[in-house]
Tab-separated table of C-alpha atoms (C1' of nucleotides) in Angstrom:
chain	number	residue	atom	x	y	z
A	36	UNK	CA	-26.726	-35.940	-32.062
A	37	UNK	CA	-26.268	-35.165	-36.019
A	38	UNK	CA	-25.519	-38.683	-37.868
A	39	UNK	CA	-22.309	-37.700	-39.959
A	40	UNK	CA	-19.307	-36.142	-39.184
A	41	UNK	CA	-19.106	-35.968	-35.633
A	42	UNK	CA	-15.724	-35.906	-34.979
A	43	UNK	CA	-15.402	-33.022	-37.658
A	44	UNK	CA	-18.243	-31.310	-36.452
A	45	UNK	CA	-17.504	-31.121	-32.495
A	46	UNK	CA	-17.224	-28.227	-30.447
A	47	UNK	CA	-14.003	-28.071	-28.999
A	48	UNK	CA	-13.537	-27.714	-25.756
A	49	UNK	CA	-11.291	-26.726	-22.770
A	50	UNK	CA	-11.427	-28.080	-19.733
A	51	UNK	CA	-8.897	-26.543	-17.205
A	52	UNK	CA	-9.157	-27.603	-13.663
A	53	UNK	CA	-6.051	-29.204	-10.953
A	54	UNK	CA	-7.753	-32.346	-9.852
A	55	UNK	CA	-6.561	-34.662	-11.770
A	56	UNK	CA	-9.825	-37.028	-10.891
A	57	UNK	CA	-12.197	-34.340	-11.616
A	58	UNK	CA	-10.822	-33.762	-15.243
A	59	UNK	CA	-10.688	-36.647	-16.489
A	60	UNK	CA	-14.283	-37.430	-15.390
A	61	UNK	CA	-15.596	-34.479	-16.659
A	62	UNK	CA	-13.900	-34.464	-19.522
A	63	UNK	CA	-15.602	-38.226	-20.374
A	64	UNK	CA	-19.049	-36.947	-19.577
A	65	UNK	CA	-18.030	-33.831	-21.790
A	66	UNK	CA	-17.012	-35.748	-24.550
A	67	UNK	CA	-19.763	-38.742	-24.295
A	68	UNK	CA	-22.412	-35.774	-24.894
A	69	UNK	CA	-20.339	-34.331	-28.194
A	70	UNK	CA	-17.498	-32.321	-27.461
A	71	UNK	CA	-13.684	-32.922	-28.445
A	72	UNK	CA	-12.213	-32.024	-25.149
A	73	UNK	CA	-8.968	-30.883	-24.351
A	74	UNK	CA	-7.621	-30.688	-20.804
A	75	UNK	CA	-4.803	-28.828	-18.682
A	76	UNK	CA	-4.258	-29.145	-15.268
A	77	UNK	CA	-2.940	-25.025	-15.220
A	78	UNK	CA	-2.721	-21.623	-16.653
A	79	UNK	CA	0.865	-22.252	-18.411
A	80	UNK	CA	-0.443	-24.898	-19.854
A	81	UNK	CA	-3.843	-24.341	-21.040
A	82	UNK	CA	-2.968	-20.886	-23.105
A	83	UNK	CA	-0.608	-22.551	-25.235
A	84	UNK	CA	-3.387	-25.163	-25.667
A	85	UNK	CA	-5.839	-22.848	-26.407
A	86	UNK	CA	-3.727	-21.229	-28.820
A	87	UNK	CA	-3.427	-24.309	-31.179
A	88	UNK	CA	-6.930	-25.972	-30.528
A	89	UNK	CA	-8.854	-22.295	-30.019
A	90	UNK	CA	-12.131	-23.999	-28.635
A	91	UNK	CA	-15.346	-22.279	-28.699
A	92	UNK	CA	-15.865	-23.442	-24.876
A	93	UNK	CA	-14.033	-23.541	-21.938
A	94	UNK	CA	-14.749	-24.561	-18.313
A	95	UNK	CA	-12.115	-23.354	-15.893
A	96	UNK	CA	-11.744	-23.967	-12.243
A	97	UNK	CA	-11.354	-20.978	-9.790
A	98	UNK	CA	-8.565	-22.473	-7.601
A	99	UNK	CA	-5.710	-23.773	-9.951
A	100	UNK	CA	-3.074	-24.751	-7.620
A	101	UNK	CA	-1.590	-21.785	-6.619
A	102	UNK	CA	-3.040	-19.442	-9.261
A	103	UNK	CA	-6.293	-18.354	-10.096
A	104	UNK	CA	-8.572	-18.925	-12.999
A	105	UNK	CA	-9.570	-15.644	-13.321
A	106	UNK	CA	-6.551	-14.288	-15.178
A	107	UNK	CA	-6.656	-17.549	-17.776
A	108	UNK	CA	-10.116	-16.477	-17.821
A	109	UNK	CA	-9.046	-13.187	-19.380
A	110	UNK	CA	-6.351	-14.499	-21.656
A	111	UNK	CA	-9.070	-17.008	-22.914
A	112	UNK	CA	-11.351	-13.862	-23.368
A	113	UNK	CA	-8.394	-11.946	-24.758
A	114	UNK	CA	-7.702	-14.849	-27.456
A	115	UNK	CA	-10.937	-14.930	-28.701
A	116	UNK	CA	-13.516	-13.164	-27.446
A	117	UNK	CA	-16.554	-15.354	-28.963
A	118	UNK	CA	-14.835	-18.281	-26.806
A	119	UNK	CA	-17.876	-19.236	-23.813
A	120	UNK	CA	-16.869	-19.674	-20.943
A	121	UNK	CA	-17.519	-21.161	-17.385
A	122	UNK	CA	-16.143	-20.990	-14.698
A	123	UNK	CA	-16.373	-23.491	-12.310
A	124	UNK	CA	-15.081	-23.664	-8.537
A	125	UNK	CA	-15.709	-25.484	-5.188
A	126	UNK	CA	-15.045	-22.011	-3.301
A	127	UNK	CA	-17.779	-19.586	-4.493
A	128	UNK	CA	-17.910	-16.490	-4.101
A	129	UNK	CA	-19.881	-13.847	-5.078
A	130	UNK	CA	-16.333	-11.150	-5.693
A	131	UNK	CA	-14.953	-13.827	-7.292
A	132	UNK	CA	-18.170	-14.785	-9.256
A	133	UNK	CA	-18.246	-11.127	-10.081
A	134	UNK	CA	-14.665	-10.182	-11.597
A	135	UNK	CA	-15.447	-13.801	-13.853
A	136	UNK	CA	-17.927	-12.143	-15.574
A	137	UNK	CA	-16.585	-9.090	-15.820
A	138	UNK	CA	-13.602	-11.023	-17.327
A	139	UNK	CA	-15.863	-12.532	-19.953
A	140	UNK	CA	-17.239	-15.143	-18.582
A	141	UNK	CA	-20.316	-16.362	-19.979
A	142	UNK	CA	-21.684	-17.925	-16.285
A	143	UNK	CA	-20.149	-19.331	-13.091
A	144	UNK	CA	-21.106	-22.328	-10.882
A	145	UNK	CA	-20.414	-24.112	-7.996
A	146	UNK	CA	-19.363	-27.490	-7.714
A	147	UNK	CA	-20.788	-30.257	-7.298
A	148	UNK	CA	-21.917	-29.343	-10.944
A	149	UNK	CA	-23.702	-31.687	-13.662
A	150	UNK	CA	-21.949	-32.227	-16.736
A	151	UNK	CA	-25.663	-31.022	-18.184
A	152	UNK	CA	-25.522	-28.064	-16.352
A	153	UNK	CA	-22.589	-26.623	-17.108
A	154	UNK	CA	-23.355	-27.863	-20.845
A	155	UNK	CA	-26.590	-25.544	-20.161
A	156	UNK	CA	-24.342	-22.819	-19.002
A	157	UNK	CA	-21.798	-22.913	-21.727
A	158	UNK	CA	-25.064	-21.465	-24.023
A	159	UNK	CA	-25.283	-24.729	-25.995
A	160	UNK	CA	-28.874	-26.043	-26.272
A	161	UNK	CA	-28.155	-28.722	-28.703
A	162	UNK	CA	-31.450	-29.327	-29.879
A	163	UNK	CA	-30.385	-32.778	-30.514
A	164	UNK	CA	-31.973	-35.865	-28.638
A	165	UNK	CA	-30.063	-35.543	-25.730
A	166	UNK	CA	-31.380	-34.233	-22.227
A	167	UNK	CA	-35.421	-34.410	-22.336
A	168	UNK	CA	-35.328	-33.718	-18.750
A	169	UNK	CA	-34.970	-30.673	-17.052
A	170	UNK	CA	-31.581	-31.171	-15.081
A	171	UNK	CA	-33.095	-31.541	-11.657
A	172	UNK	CA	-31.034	-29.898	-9.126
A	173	UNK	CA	-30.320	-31.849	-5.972
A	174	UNK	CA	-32.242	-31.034	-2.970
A	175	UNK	CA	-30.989	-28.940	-0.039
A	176	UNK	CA	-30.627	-31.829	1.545
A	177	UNK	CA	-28.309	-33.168	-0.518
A	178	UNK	CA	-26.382	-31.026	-1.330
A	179	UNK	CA	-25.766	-30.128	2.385
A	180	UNK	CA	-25.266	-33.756	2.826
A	181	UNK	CA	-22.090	-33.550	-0.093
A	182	UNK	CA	-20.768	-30.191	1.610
A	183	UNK	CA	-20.619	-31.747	4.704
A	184	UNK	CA	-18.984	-34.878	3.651
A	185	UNK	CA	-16.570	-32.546	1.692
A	186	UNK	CA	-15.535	-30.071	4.646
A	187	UNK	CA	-15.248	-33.244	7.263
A	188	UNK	CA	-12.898	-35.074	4.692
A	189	UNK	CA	-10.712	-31.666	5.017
A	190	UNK	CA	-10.873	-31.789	8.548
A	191	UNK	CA	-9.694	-35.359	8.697
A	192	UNK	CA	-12.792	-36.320	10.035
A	193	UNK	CA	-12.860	-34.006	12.823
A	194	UNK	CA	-16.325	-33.603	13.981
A	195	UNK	CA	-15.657	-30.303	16.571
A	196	UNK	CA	-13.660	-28.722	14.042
A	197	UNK	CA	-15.849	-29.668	10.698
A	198	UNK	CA	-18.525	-28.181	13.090
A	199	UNK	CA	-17.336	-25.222	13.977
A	200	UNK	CA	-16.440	-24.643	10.051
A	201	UNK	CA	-19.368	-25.004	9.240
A	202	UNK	CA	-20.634	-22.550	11.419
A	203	UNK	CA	-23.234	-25.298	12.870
A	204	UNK	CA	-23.575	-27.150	16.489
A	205	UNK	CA	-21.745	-30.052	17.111
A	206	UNK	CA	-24.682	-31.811	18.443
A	207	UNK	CA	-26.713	-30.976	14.996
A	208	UNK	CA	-23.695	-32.366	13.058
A	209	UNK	CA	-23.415	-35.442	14.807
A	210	UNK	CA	-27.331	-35.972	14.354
A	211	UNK	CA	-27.228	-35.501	10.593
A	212	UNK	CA	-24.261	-37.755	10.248
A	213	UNK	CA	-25.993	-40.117	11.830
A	214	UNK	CA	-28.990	-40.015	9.565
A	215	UNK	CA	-28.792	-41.334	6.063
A	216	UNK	CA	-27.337	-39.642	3.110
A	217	UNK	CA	-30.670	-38.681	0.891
A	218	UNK	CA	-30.948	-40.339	-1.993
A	219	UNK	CA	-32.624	-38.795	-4.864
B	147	UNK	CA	-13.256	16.221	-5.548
B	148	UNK	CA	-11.772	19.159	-7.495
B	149	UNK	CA	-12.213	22.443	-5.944
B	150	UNK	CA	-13.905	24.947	-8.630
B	151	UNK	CA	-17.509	24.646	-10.463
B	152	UNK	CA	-19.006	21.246	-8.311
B	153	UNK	CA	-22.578	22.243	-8.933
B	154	UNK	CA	-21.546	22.303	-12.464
B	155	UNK	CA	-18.681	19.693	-12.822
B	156	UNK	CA	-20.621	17.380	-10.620
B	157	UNK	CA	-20.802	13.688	-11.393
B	158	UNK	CA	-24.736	12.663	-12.118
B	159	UNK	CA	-25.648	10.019	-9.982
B	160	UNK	CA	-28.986	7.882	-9.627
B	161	UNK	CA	-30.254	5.992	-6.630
B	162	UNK	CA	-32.850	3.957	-6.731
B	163	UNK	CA	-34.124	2.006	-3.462
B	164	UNK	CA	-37.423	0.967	-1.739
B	165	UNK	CA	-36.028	1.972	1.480
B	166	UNK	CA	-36.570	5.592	2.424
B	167	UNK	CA	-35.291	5.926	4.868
B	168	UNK	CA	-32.159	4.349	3.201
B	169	UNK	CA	-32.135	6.486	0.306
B	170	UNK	CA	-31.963	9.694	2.300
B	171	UNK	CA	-29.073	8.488	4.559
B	172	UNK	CA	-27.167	7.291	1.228
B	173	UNK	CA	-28.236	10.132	-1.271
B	174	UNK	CA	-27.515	13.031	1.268
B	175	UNK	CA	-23.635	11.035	2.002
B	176	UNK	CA	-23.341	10.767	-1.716
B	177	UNK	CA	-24.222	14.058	-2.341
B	178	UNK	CA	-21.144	15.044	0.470
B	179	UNK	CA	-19.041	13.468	-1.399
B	180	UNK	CA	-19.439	15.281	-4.789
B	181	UNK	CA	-21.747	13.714	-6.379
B	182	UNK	CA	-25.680	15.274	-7.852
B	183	UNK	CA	-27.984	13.068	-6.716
B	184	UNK	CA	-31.431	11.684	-7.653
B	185	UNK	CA	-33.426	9.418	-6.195
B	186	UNK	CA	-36.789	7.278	-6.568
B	187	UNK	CA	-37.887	4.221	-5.174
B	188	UNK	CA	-39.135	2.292	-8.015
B	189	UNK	CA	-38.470	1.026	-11.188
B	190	UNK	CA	-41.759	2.990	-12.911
B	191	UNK	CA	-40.019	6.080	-11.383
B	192	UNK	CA	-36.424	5.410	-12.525
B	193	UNK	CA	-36.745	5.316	-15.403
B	194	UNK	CA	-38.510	8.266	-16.844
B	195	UNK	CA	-35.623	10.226	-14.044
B	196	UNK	CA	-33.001	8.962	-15.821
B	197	UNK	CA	-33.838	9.574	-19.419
B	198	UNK	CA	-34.471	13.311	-17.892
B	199	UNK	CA	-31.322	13.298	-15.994
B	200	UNK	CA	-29.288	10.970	-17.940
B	201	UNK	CA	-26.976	10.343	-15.403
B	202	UNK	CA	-23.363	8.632	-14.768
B	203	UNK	CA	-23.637	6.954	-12.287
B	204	UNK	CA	-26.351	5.041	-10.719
B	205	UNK	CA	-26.757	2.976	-7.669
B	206	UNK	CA	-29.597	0.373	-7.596
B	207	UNK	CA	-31.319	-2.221	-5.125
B	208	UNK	CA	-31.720	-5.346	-5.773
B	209	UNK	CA	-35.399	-5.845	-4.177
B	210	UNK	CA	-37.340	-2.804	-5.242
B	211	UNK	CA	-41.036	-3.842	-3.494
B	212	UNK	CA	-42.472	-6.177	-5.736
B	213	UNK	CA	-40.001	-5.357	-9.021
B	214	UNK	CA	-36.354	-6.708	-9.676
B	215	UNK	CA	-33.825	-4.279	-9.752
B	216	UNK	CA	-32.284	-6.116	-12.423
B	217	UNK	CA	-34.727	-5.270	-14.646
B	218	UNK	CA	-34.015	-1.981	-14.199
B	219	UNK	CA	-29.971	-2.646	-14.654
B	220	UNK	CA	-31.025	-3.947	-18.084
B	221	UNK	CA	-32.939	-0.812	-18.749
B	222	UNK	CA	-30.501	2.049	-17.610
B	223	UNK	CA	-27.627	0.140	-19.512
B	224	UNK	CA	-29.456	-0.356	-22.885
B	225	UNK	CA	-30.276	3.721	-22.140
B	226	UNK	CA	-26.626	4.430	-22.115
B	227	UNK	CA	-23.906	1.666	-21.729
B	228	UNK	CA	-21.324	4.133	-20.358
B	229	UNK	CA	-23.154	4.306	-17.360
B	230	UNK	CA	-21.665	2.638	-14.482
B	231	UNK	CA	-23.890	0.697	-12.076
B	232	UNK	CA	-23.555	-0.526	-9.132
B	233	UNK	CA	-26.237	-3.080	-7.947
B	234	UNK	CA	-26.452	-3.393	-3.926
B	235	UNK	CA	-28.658	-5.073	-2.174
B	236	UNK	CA	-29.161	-7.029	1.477
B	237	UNK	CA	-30.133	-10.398	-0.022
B	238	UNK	CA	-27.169	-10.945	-1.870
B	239	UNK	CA	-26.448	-14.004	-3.765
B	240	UNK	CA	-24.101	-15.318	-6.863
B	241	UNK	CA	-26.792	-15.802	-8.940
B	242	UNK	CA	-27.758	-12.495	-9.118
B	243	UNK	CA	-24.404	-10.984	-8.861
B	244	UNK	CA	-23.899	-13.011	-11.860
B	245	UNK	CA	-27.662	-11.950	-13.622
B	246	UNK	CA	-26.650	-8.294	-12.151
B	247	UNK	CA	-23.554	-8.163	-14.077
B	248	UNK	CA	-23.945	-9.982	-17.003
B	249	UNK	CA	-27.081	-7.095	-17.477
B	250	UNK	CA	-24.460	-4.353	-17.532
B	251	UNK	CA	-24.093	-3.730	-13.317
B	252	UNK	CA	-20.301	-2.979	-13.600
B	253	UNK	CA	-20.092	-4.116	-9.763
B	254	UNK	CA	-22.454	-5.619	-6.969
B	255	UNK	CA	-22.041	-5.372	-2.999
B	256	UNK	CA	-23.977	-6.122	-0.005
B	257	UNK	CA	-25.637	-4.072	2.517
B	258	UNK	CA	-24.560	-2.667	4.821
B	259	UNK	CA	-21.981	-0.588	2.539
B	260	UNK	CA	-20.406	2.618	3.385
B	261	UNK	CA	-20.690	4.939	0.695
B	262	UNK	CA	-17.064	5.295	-0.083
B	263	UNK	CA	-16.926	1.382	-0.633
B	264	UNK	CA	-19.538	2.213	-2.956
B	265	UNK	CA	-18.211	5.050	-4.947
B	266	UNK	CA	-14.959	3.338	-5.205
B	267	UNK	CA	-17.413	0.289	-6.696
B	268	UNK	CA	-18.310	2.940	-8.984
B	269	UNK	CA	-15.097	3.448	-10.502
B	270	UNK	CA	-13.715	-0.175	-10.135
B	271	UNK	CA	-12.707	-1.607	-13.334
B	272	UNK	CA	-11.997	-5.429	-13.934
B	273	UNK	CA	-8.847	-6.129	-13.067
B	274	UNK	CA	-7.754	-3.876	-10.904
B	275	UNK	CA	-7.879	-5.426	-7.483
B	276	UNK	CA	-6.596	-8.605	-6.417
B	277	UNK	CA	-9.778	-10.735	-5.379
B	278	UNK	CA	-8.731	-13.144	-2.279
B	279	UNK	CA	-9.771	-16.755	-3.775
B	280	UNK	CA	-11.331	-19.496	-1.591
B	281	UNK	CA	-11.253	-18.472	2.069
B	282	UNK	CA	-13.150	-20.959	4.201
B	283	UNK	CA	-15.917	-23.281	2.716
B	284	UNK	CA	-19.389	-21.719	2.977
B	285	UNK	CA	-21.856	-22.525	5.833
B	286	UNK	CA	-24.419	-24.638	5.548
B	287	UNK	CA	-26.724	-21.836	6.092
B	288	UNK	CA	-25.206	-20.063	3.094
B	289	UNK	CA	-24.788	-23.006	1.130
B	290	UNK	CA	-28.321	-23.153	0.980
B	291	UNK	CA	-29.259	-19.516	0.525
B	292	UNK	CA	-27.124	-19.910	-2.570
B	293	UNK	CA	-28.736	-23.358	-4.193
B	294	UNK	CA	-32.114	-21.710	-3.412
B	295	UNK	CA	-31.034	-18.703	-5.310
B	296	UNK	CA	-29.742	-20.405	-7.933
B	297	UNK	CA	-32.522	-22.584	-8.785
B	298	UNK	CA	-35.093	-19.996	-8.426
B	299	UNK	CA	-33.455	-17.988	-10.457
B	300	UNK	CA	-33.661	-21.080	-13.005
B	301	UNK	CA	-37.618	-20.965	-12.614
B	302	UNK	CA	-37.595	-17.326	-13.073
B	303	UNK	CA	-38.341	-16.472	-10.031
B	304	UNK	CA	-41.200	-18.842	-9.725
B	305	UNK	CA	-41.471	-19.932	-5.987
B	306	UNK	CA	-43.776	-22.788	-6.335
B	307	UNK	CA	-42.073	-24.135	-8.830
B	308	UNK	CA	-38.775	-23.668	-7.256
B	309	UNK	CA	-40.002	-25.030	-3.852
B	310	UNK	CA	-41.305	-28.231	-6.215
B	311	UNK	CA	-37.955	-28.288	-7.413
B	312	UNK	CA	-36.695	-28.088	-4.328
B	313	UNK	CA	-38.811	-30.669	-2.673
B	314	UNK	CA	-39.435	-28.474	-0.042
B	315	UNK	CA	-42.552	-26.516	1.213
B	316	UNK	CA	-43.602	-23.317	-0.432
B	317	UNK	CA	-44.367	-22.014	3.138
B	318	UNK	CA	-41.327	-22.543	4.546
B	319	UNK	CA	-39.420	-21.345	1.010
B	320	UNK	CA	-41.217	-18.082	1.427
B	321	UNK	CA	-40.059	-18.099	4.749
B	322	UNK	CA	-36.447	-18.644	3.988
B	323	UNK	CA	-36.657	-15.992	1.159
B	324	UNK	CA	-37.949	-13.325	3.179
B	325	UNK	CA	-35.325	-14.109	5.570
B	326	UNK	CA	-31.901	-12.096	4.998
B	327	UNK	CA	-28.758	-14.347	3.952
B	328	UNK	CA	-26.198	-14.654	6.579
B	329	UNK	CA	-23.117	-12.564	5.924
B	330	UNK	CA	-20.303	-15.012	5.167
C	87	DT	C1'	-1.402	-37.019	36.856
C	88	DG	C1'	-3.826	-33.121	35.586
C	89	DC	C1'	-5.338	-30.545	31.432
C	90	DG	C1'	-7.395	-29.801	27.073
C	91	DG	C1'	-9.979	-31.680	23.232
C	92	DG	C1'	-12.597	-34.771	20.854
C	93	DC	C1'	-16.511	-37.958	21.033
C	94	DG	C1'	-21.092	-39.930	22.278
C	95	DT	C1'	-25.398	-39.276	24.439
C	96	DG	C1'	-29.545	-37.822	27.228
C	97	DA	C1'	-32.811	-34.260	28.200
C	98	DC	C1'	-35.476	-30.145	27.458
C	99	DA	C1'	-36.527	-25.691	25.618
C	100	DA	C1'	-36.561	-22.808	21.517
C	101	DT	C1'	-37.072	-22.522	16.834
C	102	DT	C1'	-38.381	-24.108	12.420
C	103	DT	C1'	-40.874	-26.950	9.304
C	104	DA	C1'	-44.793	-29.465	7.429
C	105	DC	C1'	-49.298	-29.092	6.379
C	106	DC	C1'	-53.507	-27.362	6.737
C	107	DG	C1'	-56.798	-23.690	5.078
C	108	DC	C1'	-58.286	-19.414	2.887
C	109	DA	C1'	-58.278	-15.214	0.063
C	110	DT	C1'	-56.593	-12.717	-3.957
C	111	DC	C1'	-55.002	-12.124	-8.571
C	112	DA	C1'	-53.841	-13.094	-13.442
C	113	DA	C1'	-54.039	-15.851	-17.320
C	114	DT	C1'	-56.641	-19.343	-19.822
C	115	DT	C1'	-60.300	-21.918	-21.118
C	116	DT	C1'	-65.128	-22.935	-21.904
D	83	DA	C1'	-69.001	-13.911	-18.938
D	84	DA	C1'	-68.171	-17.499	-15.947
D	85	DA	C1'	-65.312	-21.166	-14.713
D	86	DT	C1'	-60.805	-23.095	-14.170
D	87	DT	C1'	-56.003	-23.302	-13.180
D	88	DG	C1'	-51.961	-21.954	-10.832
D	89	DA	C1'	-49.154	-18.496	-8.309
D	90	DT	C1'	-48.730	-15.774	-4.131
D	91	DG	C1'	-49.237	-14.174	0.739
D	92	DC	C1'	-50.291	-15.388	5.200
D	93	DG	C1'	-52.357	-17.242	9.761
D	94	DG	C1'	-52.420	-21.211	12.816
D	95	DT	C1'	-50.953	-25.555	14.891
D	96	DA	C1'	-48.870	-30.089	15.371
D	97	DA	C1'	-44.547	-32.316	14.371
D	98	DA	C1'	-39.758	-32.254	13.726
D	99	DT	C1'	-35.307	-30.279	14.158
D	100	DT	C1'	-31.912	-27.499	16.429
D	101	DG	C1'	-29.647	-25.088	20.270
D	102	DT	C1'	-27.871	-25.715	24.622
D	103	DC	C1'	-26.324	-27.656	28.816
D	104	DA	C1'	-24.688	-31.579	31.207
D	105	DC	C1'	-22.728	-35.619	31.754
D	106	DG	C1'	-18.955	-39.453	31.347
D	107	DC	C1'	-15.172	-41.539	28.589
D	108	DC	C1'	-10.993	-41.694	26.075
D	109	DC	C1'	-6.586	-40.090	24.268
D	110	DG	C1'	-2.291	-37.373	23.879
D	111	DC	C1'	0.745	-34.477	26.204
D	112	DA	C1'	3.433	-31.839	29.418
DNA sequence: TGCGGGCGTGACAATTTACCGCATCAATTT
DNA sequence: AAATTGATGCGGTAAATTGTCACGCCCGCA
């Protein structure tokens, strides 16, 4: 990081996503690695924001409650077309991950995402001090292991049905629930 | 299609695909359909056919034998930028949808298409259809087609590297790769 | 009290992976 | 020019994982 003038000099940015959990974690991790982050929780409310604190980045989630990032994706676009921006959703897809960029977004991932990796995808290689490493990307395993986790929690825990969502055998589910989560 | 002058009037279009067999089928249901069509199979032969031909329209695979397709995207766009592509491919992925796009494609499907889905790709503009958001939560199995795509596409294609990544064997990477995604 | 579903588990076949090795090719290096 | 390094493709085989079927056991419900 530069040594004067930080909190003159930082990128604003604009972090739009529902879960209230999620955003205000990200937005720490955003801000511990040099950005003055702003968040809203929907479309009504971020354009307003944007419209006063016109960041130069933006991370929006696909799924905003009932409405969808990709129009606030536009507006963003349509406010200031220079603004980056990523979009970022738990639902992928690859129509969705399409009309983003055609939008004007600058990438799209899936969560679980880094904070460093969507830093990456925002375009910003501070070439500060921060990040020597390579962002390592979890392993199949785990991230199958987080998916999993994540679909059985929205099936209350039913195994049959978290199976059959999944598009995998009960029996194989069972057996990799009963193995260790991978640690990396 | 309008009714006078077709040979003249007719739309330009380009296919390009490895797949003969393919491109016949496609070109000849293209051609039914109003459009003039040329086809090659490479990337080497593409090109030199569309500065000749100069088309409209062009239709390209994503795995062209041993080149990228999206190499190609990059070239026919930075030819002429009014051209609309339309990237389509059987190993379909976000992270090249994304690449695909963000080259100039102005839409990307999977195969199996019917040629009126594509044509209507063709014309699509951003914005003008309602994408469906967050259906069901991928599959495992495509969960990890994705993540593989996504991080080889962060080694530039490099397959040991990605498998290293990874931690996972090259052999059975290769394997995977070679293997066509499930449809979701 | 029977029915449907979920859950846990054993067993065995089918498939897939890990791990070899080897050959080729391209880019460096010596 | 020869040697070295690293990527890629691919065959083969042992080891591991998955698919599948078959149980028995509960629980909630009509």
């Amino acid at each position: 990081m530069s040594t004067a003038g930080i909190a003159l000099e930082a990128p604003r940015l604009l972090l739009v996503d529902d879960d209230e959990i999620f955003r205000a974690v990200l937005a720490r991790a955003l801000e511990r690695r040099g950005f003055q982050v702003q968040a809203a929780d929907c479309p009504a409310a971020a354009l307003p924001l944007a419209r006063q604190f016109s960041p130069g980045y933006a991370v929006v989630d696909l799924r905003l409650g009932d409405a969808s990032g990709l129009g606030l994706i536009e507006a963003l676009h349509a406010l200031d077309p220079r603004t980056r921006i990523v979009m970022l959703t738990g639902y992928a897809s690859i129509a969705t991950a399409v009309e983003a960029i055609k939008l004007g977004a600058t990438h799209y991932l899936t969560k679980p995402a880094d904070p460093d990796e969507i830093i990456a995808a925002l375009g910003r290689t501070s070439g500060d001090a921060d990040i020597p490493v390579a962002a390592h990307p979890p392993s199949v395993e785990r991230l199958e292991w987080e998916h999993i986790q994540k679909v059985l929690n929205q099936h209350q825990g039913n195994i049959s049905a978290t199976a059959r969502a999944l598009k995998m055998h009960r029996r194989t589910l069972q057996r990799k629930l009963a193995k260790r989560p991978v640690r990396e």
